[in-house]
mmCIF file of C-alpha atoms in Angstrom:
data_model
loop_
_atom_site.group_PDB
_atom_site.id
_atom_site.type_symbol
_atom_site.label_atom_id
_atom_site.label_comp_id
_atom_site.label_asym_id
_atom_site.label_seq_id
_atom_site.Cartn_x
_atom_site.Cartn_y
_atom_site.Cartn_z
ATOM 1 C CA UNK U 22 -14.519 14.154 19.348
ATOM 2 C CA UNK U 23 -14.494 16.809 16.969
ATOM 3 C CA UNK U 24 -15.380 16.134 12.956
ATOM 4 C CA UNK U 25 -12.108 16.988 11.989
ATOM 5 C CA UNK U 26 -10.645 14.207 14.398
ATOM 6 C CA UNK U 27 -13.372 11.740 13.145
ATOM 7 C CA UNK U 28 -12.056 12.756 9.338
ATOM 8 C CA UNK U 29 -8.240 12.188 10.213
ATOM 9 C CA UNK U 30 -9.482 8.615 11.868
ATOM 10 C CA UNK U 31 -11.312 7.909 8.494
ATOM 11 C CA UNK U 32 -8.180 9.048 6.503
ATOM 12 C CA UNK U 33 -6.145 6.723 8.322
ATOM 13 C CA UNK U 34 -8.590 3.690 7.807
ATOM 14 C CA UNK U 35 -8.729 4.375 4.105
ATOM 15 C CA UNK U 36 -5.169 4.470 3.659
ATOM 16 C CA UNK U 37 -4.642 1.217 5.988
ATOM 17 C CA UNK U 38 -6.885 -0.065 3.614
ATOM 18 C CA UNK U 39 -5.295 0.763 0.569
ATOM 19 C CA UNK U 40 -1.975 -0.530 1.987
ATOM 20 C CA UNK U 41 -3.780 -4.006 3.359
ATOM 21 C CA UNK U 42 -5.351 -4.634 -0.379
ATOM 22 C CA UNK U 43 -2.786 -3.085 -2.114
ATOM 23 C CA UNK U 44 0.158 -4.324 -0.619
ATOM 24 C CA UNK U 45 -0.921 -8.141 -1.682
ATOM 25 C CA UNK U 46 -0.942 -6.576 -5.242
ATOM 26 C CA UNK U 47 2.335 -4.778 -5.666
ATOM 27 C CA UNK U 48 4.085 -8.249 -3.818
ATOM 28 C CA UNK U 49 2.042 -10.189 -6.703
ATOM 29 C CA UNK U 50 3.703 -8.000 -9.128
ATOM 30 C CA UNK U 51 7.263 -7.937 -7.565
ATOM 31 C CA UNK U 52 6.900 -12.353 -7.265
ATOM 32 C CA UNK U 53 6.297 -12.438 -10.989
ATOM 33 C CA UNK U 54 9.889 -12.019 -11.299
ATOM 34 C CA UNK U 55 11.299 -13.595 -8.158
ATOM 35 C CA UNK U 56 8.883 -16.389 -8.141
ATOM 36 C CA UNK U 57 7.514 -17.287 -11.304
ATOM 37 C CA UNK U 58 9.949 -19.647 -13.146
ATOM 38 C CA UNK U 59 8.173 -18.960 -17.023
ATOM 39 C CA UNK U 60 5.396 -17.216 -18.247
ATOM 40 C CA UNK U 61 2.429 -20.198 -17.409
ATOM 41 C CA UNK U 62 3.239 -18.959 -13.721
ATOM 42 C CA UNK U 63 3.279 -15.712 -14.168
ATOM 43 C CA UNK U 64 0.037 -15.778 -15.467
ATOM 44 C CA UNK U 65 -0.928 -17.792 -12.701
ATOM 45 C CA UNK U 66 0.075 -14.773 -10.278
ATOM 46 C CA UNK U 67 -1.579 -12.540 -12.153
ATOM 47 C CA UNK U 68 -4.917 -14.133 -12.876
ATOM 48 C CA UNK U 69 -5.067 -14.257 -8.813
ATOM 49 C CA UNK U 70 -5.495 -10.707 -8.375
ATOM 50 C CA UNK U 71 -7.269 -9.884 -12.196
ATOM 51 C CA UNK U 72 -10.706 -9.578 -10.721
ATOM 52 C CA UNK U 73 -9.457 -7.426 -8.094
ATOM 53 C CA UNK U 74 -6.376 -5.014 -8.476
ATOM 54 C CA UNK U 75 -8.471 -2.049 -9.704
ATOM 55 C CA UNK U 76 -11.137 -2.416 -7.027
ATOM 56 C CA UNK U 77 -8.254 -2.135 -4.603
ATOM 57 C CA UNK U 78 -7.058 0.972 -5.661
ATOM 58 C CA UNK U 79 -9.992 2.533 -5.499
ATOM 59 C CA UNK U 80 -9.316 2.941 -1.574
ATOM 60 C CA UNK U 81 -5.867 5.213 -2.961
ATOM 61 C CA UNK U 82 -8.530 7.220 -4.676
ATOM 62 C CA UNK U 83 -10.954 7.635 -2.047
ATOM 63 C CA UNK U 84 -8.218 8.771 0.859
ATOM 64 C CA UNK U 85 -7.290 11.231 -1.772
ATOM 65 C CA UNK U 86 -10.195 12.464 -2.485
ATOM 66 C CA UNK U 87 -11.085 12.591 1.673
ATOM 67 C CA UNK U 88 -7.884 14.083 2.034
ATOM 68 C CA UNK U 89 -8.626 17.083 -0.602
ATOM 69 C CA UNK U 90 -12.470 17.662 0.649
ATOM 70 C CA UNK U 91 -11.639 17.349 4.799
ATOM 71 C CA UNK U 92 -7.702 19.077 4.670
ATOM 72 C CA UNK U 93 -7.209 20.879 1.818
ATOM 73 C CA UNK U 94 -4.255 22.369 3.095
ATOM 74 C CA UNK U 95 -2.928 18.832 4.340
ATOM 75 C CA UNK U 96 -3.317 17.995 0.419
ATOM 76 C CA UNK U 97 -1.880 20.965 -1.022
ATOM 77 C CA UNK U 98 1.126 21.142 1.225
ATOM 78 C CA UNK U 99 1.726 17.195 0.315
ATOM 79 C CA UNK U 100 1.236 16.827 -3.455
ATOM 80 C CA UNK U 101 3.117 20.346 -4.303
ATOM 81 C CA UNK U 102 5.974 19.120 -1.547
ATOM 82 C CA UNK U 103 5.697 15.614 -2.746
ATOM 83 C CA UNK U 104 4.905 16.028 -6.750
ATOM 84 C CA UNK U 105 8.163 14.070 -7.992
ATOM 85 C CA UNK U 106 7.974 10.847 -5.777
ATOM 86 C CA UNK U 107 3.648 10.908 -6.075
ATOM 87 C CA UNK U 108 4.500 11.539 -10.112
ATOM 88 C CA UNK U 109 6.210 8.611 -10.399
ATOM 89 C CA UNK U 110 3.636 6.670 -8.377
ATOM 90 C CA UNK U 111 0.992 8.369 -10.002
ATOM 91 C CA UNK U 112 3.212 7.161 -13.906
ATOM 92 C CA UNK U 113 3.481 3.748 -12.151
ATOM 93 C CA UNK U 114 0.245 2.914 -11.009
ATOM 94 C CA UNK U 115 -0.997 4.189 -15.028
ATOM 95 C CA UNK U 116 1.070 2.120 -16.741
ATOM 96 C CA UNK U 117 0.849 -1.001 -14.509
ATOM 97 C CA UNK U 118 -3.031 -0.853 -15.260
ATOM 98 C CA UNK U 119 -1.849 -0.933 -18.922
ATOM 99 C CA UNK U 120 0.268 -3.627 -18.497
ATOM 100 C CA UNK U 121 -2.582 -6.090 -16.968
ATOM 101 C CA UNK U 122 -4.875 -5.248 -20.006
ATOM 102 C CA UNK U 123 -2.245 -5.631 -22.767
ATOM 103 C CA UNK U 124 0.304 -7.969 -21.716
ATOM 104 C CA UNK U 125 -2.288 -11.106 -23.519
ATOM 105 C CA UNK U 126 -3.669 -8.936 -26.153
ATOM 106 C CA UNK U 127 -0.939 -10.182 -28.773
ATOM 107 C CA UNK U 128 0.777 -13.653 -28.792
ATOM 108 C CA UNK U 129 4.343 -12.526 -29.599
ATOM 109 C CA UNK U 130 7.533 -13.062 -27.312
ATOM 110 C CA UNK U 131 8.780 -9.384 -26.689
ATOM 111 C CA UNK U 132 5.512 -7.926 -26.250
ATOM 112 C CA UNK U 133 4.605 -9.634 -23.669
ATOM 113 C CA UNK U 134 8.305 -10.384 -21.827
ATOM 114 C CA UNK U 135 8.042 -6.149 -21.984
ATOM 115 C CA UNK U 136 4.889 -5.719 -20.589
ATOM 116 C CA UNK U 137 5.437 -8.412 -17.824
ATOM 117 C CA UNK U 138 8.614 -6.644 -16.563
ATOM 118 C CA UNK U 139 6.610 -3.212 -17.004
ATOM 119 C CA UNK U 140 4.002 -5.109 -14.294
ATOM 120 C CA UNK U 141 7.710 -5.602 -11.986
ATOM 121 C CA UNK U 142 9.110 -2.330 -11.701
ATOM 122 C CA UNK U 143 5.467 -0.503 -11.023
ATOM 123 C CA UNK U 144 4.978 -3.150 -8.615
ATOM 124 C CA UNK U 145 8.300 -2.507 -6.662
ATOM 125 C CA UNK U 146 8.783 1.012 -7.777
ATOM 126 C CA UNK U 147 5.324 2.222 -5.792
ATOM 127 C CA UNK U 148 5.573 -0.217 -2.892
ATOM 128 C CA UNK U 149 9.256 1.347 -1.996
ATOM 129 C CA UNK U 150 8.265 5.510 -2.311
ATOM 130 C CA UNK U 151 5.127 4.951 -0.549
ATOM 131 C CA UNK U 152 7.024 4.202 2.113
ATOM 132 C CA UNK U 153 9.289 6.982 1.667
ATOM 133 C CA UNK U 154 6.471 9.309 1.391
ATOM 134 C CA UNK U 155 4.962 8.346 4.847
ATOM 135 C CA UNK U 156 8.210 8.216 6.562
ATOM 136 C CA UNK U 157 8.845 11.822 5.351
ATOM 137 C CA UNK U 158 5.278 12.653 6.599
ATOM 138 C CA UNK U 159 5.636 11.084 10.237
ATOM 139 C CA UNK U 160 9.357 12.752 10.492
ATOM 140 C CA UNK U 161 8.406 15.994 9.213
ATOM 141 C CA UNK U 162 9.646 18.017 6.613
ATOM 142 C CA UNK U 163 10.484 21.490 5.955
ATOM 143 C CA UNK U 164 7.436 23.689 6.271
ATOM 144 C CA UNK U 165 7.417 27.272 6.401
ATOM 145 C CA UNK U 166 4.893 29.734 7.992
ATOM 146 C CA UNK U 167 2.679 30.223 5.070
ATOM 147 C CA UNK U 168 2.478 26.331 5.848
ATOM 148 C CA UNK U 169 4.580 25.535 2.056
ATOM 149 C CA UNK U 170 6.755 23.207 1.524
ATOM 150 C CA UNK U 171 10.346 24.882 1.384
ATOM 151 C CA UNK U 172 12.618 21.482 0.748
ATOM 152 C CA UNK U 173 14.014 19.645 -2.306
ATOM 153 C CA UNK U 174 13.118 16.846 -3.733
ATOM 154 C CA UNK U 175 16.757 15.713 -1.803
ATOM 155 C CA UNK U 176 15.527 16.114 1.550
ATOM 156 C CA UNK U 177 13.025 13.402 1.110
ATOM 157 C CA UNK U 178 15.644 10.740 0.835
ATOM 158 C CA UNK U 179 16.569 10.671 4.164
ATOM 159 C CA UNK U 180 18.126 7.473 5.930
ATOM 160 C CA UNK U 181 14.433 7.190 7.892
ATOM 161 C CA UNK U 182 12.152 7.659 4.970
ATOM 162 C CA UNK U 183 14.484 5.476 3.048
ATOM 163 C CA UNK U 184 14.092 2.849 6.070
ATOM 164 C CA UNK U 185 10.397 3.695 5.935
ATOM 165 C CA UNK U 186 10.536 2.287 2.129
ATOM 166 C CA UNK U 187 12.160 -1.109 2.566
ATOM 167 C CA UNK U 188 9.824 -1.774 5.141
ATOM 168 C CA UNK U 189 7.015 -1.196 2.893
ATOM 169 C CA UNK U 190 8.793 -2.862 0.032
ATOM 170 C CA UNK U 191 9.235 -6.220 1.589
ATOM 171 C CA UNK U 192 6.251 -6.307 3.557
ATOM 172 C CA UNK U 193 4.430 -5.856 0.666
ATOM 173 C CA UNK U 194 6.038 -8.552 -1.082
ATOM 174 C CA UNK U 195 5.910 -10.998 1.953
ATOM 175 C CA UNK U 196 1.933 -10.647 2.060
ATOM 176 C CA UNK U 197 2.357 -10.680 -1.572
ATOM 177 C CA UNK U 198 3.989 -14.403 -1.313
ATOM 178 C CA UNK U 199 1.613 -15.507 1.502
ATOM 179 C CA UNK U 200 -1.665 -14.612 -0.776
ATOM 180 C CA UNK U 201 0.179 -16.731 -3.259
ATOM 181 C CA UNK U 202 0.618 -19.445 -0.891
ATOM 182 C CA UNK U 203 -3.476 -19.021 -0.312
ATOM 183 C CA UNK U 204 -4.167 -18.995 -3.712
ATOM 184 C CA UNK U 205 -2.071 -21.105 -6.010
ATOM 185 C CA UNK U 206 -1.751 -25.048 -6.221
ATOM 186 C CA UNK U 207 0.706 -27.333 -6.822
ATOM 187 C CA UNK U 208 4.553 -26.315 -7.021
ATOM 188 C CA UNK U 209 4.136 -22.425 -6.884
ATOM 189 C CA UNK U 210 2.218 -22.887 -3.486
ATOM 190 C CA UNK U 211 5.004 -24.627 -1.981
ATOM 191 C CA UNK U 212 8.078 -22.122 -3.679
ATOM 192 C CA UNK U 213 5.440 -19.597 -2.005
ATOM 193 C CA UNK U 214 5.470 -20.391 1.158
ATOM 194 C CA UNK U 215 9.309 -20.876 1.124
ATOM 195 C CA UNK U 216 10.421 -17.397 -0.606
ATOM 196 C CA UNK U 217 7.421 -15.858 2.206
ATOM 197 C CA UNK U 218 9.651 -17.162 5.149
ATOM 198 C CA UNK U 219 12.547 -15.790 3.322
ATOM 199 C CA UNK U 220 11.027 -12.732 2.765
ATOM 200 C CA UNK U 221 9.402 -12.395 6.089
ATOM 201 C CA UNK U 222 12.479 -12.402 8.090
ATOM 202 C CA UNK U 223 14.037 -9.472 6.396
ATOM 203 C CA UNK U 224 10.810 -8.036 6.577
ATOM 204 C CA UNK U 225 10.745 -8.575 10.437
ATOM 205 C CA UNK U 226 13.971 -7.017 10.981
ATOM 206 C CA UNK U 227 13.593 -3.427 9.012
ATOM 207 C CA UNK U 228 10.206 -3.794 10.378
ATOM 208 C CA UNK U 229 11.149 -3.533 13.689
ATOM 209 C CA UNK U 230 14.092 -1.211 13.500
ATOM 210 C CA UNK U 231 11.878 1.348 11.466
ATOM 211 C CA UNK U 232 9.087 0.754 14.030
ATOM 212 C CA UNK U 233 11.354 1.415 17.179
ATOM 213 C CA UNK U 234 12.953 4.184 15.488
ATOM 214 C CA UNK U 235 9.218 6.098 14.865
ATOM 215 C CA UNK U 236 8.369 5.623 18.861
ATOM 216 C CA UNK U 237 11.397 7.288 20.007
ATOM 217 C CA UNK U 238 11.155 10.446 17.567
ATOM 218 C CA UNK U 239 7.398 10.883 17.981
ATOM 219 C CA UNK U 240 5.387 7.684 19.863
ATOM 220 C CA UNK U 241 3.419 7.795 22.457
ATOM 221 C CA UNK U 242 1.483 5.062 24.736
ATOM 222 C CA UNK U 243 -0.883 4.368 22.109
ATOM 223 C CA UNK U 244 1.849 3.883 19.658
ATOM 224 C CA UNK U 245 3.679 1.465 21.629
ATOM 225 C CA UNK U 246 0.317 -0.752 21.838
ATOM 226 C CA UNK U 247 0.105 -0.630 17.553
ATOM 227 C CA UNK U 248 4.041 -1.569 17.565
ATOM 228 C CA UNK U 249 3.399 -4.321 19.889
ATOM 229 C CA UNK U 250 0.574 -5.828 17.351
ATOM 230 C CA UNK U 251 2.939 -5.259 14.694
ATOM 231 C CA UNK U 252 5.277 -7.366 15.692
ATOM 232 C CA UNK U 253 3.583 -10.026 17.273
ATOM 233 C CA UNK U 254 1.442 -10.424 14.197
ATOM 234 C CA UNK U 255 4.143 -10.285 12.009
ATOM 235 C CA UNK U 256 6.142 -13.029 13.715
ATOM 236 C CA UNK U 257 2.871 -15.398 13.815
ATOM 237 C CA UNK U 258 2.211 -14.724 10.607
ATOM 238 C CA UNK U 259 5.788 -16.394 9.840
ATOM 239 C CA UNK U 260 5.153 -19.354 12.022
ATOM 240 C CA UNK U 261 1.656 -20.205 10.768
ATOM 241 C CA UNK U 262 3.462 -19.571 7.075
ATOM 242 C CA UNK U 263 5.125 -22.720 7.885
ATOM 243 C CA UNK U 264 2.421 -24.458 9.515
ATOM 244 C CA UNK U 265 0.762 -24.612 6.310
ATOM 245 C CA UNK U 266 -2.099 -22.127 7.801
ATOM 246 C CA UNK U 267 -2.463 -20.398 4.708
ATOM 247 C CA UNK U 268 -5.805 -18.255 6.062
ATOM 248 C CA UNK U 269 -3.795 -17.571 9.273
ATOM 249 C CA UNK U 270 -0.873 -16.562 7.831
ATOM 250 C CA UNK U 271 -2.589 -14.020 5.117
ATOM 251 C CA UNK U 272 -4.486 -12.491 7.815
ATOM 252 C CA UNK U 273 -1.435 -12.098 10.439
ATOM 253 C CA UNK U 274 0.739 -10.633 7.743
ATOM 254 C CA UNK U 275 -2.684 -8.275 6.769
ATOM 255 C CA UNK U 276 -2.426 -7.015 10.650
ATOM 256 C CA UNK U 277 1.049 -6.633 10.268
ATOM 257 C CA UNK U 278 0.262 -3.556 7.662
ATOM 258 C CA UNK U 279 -2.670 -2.089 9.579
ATOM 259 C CA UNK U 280 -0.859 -2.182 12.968
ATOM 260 C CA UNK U 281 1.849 -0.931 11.275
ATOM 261 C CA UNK U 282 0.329 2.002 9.863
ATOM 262 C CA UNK U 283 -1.768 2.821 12.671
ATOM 263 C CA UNK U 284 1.435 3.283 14.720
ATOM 264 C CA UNK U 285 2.417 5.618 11.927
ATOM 265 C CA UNK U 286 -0.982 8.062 12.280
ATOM 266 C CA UNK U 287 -1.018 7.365 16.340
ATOM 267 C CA UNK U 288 2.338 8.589 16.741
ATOM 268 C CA UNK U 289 1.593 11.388 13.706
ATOM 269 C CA UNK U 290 -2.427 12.973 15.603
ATOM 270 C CA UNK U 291 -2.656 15.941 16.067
ATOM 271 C CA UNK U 292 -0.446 16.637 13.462
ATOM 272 C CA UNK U 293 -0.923 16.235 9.909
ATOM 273 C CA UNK U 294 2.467 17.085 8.478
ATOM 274 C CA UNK U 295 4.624 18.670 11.232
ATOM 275 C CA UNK U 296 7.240 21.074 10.731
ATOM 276 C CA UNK U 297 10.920 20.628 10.969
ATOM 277 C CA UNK U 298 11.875 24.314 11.069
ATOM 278 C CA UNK U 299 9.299 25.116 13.736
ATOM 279 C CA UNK U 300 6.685 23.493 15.856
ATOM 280 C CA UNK U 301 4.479 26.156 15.294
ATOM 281 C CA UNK U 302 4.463 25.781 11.516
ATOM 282 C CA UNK U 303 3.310 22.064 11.814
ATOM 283 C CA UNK U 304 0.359 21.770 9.364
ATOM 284 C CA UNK U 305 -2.412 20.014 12.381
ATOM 285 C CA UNK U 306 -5.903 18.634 12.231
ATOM 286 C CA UNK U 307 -7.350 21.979 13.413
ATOM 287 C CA UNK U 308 -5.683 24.282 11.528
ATOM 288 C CA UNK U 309 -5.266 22.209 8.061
ATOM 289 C CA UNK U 310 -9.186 20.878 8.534
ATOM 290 C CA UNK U 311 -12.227 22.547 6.120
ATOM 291 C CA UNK U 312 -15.044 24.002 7.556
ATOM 292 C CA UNK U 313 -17.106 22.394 9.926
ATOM 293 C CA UNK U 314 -20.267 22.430 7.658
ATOM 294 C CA UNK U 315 -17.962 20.612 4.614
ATOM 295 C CA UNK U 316 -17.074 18.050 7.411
ATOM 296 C CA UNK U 317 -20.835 17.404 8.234
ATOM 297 C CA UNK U 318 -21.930 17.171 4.597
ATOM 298 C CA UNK U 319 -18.799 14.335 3.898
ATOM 299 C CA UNK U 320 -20.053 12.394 7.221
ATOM 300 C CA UNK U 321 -23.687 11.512 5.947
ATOM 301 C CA UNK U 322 -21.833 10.718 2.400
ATOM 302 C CA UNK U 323 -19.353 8.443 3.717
ATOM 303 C CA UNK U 324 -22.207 6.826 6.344
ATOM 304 C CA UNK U 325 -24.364 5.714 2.823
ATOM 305 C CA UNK U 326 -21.645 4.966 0.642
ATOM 306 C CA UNK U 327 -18.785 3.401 2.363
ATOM 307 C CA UNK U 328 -20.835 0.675 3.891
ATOM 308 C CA UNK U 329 -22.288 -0.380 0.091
ATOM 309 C CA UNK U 330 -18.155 -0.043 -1.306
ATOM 310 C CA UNK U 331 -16.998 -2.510 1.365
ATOM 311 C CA UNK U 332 -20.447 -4.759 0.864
ATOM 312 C CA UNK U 333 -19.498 -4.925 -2.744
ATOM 313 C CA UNK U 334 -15.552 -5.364 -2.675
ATOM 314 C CA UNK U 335 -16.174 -8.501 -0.051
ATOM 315 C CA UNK U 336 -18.631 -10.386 -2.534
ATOM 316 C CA UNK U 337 -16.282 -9.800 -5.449
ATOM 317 C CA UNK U 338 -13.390 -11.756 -3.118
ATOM 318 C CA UNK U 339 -15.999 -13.826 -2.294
ATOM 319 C CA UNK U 340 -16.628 -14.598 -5.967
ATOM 320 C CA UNK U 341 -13.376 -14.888 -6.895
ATOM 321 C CA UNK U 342 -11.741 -17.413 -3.379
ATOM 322 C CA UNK U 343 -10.652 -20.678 -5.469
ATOM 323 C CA UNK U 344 -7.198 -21.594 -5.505
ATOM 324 C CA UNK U 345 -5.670 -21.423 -9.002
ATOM 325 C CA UNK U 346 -2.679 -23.092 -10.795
ATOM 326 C CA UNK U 347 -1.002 -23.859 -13.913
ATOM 327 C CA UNK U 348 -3.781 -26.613 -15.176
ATOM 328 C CA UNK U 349 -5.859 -23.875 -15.037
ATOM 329 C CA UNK U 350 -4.546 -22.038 -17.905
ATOM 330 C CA UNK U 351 -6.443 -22.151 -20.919
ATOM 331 C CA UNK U 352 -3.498 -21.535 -23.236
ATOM 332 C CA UNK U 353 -0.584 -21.690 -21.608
ATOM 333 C CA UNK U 354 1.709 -20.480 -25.291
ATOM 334 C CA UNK U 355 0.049 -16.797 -23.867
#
C-alpha cells in the first residue's frame, strides 16, 4: 500500500471520527428544542456534552488539516467548490461555540432564550450540509481539466446530496437522543429513549434508501459489507433503545455513523472527488496526493501524536461518565 492510500485511510478515520463524536453533539443541540420542556433541561443537555464539545471538534480540524498537507489539490478543489455550504458551517460551528460560553454569563430572559435557539439552528444547520457536502463528494460534481470546480452553488442541491443531508440530520439527532438516554436521569431519560425510537425509525428509512442508492451509482463488494453493518447496527441499536441497554444502544447507533461513512469512502477510493463531465478529470488519490517525502514526514507525526490525542480525549470521557439530571443544577433560575 502506497502512502498516499495509507493518508486517504487516515482521512477517512478522522472524519468517521468527527462524525461519531460530533454527531452526539449537534443531536444534543437539535434535542434542546425538541426535547427539553424549559430551560432546567436544557441545561441538563448541555452540561452533558460541556466538558467535551470542543475536544470533539478538534477531529474536524485535524482531517482538515490532513486533508490540506496529504491532497492539496483534494482541498483546494473542495473548499473553493464548496465555500458557501463550508461558510455557513464554518459561521455555525463559530457562533455555536459562542453560544455554550455566553448563554449563562447573564441571568436575563431574552439573552439566554436567544442564545439557546442560536445553540438549535448551528446544531441542525451543520448536521444537514455536512451531509450534503459528502453526498456531492461521493456523486461527483462538475470538475474540469485543470481539476476546478466549474458548478454553482445550485448544483450542490441535488435530490441525492439533499438525501445525503437528512440522513445525517436525523442520525445525528437519534445518537444525539440515545447519549441522552445514557446520560440523563429521571424524566428526560425516559422522554429520551422514546423521541430516540421515534427518531430512529425515520432515521432507518432515509438511511437505507440513501445507502442503497450510493451502492448502485458507485459501490462495490466492500461497500456492500459497510451497508450491511449499517443497517444491522442501526436496527439493534433501536431494539436495545428499548431494552433499556443504554451502553448498547449508544454504541450500535455510534457504528451506525462509522459504517455508514465507511461505505461512503469504500465506494468513493481511488477517487477523491470524481468528475461528472469526464472520468478522466476525476481529482484521485494519485494524482491529487503531495509528494511522497511530505507523506513520510506526516506518517511519523501522526504515529507520536495521534496515539497521545485519543489517550487524552478517552480519560476526559472517562472523567466526565456520570449520569446527570435536573437535581443536579446548581441554580436552576439560569
Amino acid at each position: 500500500m502506497h502512502l498516499h492510500d495509507v493518508w486517504f485511510v487516515l482521512i477517512a478515520v478522522l472524519w468517521t471520527g468527527y462524525f461519531f463524536l460530533e454527531g452526539f453533539d449537534f443531536g444534543i443541540g437539535i434535542l434542546t428544542k425538541l426535547l427539553a420542556r424549559d430551560r432546567p433541561e436544557r441545561r441538563v443537555l448541555i452540561n452533558t456534552i460541556g466538558p467535551v464539545w470542543d475536544g470533539n471538534e478538534v477531529w474536524l480540524l485535524t482531517a482538515g488539516g490532513a486533508t490540506f498537507a496529504a491532497f492539496p489539490d483534494w482541498y483546494a478543489t473542495l473548499f473553493s467548490g464548496f465555500y458557501l455550504p463550508l461558510l455557513v458551517i464554518l459561521v455555525c460551528l463559530i457562533l455555536r461555540g459562542v453560544a455554550f460560553e455566553y448563554r449563562a454569563k447573564r441571568p436575563e430572559e431574552n439573552w439566554q432564550r436567544n442564545w439557546e435557539h442560536t445553540i438549535f439552528w448551528t446544531s441542525l444547520i451543520p448536521a444537514f450540509l455536512w451531509g450534503v457536502a459528502f453526498g456531492n463528494i461521493v456523486r461527483g460534481v462538475k470538475i474540469d481539466r485543470h481539476f476546478e470546480y466549474v458548478g454553482t452553488v445550485w448544483d450542490l442541491l441535488n435530490p441525492y446530496a439533499l438525501l445525503g443531508g437528512l440522513v445525517t440530520l436525523t442520525l445525528f439527532t437519534f445518537h444525539g437522543a440515545v447519549f441522552t438516554a445514557l446520560k440523563t436521569v429521571g424524566d428526560i431519560r425516559m422522554r429520551a429513549r422514546k423521541l430516540a425510537l421515534r427518531v430512529g425509525l425515520v432515521a432507518a428509512v432515509v438511511a437505507l434508501a440513501f445507502l442503497l442508492w450510493t451502492q448502485d451509482h458507485s459501490g462495490n463488494g466492500r461497500s456492500l459489507v459497510a451497508l450491511i453493518v449499517a443497517v444491522a447496527a442501526l436496527v439493534a441499536a433501536l431494539v436495545a433503545n428499548q431494552a433499556g441497554r443504554e451502553g448498547w444502544s449508544f454504541a450500535l447507533s455510534g457504528l451506525t455513523i462509522v459504517a455508514a461513512v465507511a461505505m461512503l469512502f469504500l465506494s468513493l477510493f481511488p477517487n477523491v472527488m470524481p468528475s461528472t463531465l469526464n472520468g478522466d478529470w476525476s481529482l484521485t488519490v494519485t494524482n491529487a496526493s503531495s509528494s511522497p517525502y511530505t507523506l513520510k514526514i506526516m506518517t511519523w507525526c501522526a504515529a507520536i501524536a495521534t496515539p497521545l490525542v485519543m489517550l487524552y480525549q478517552g480519560w476526559t470521557y472517562w472523567v466526565f461518565r456520570k449520569r446527570i439530571g435536573t437535581q443536579h443544577i446548581a441554580d436552576i433560575a439560569h
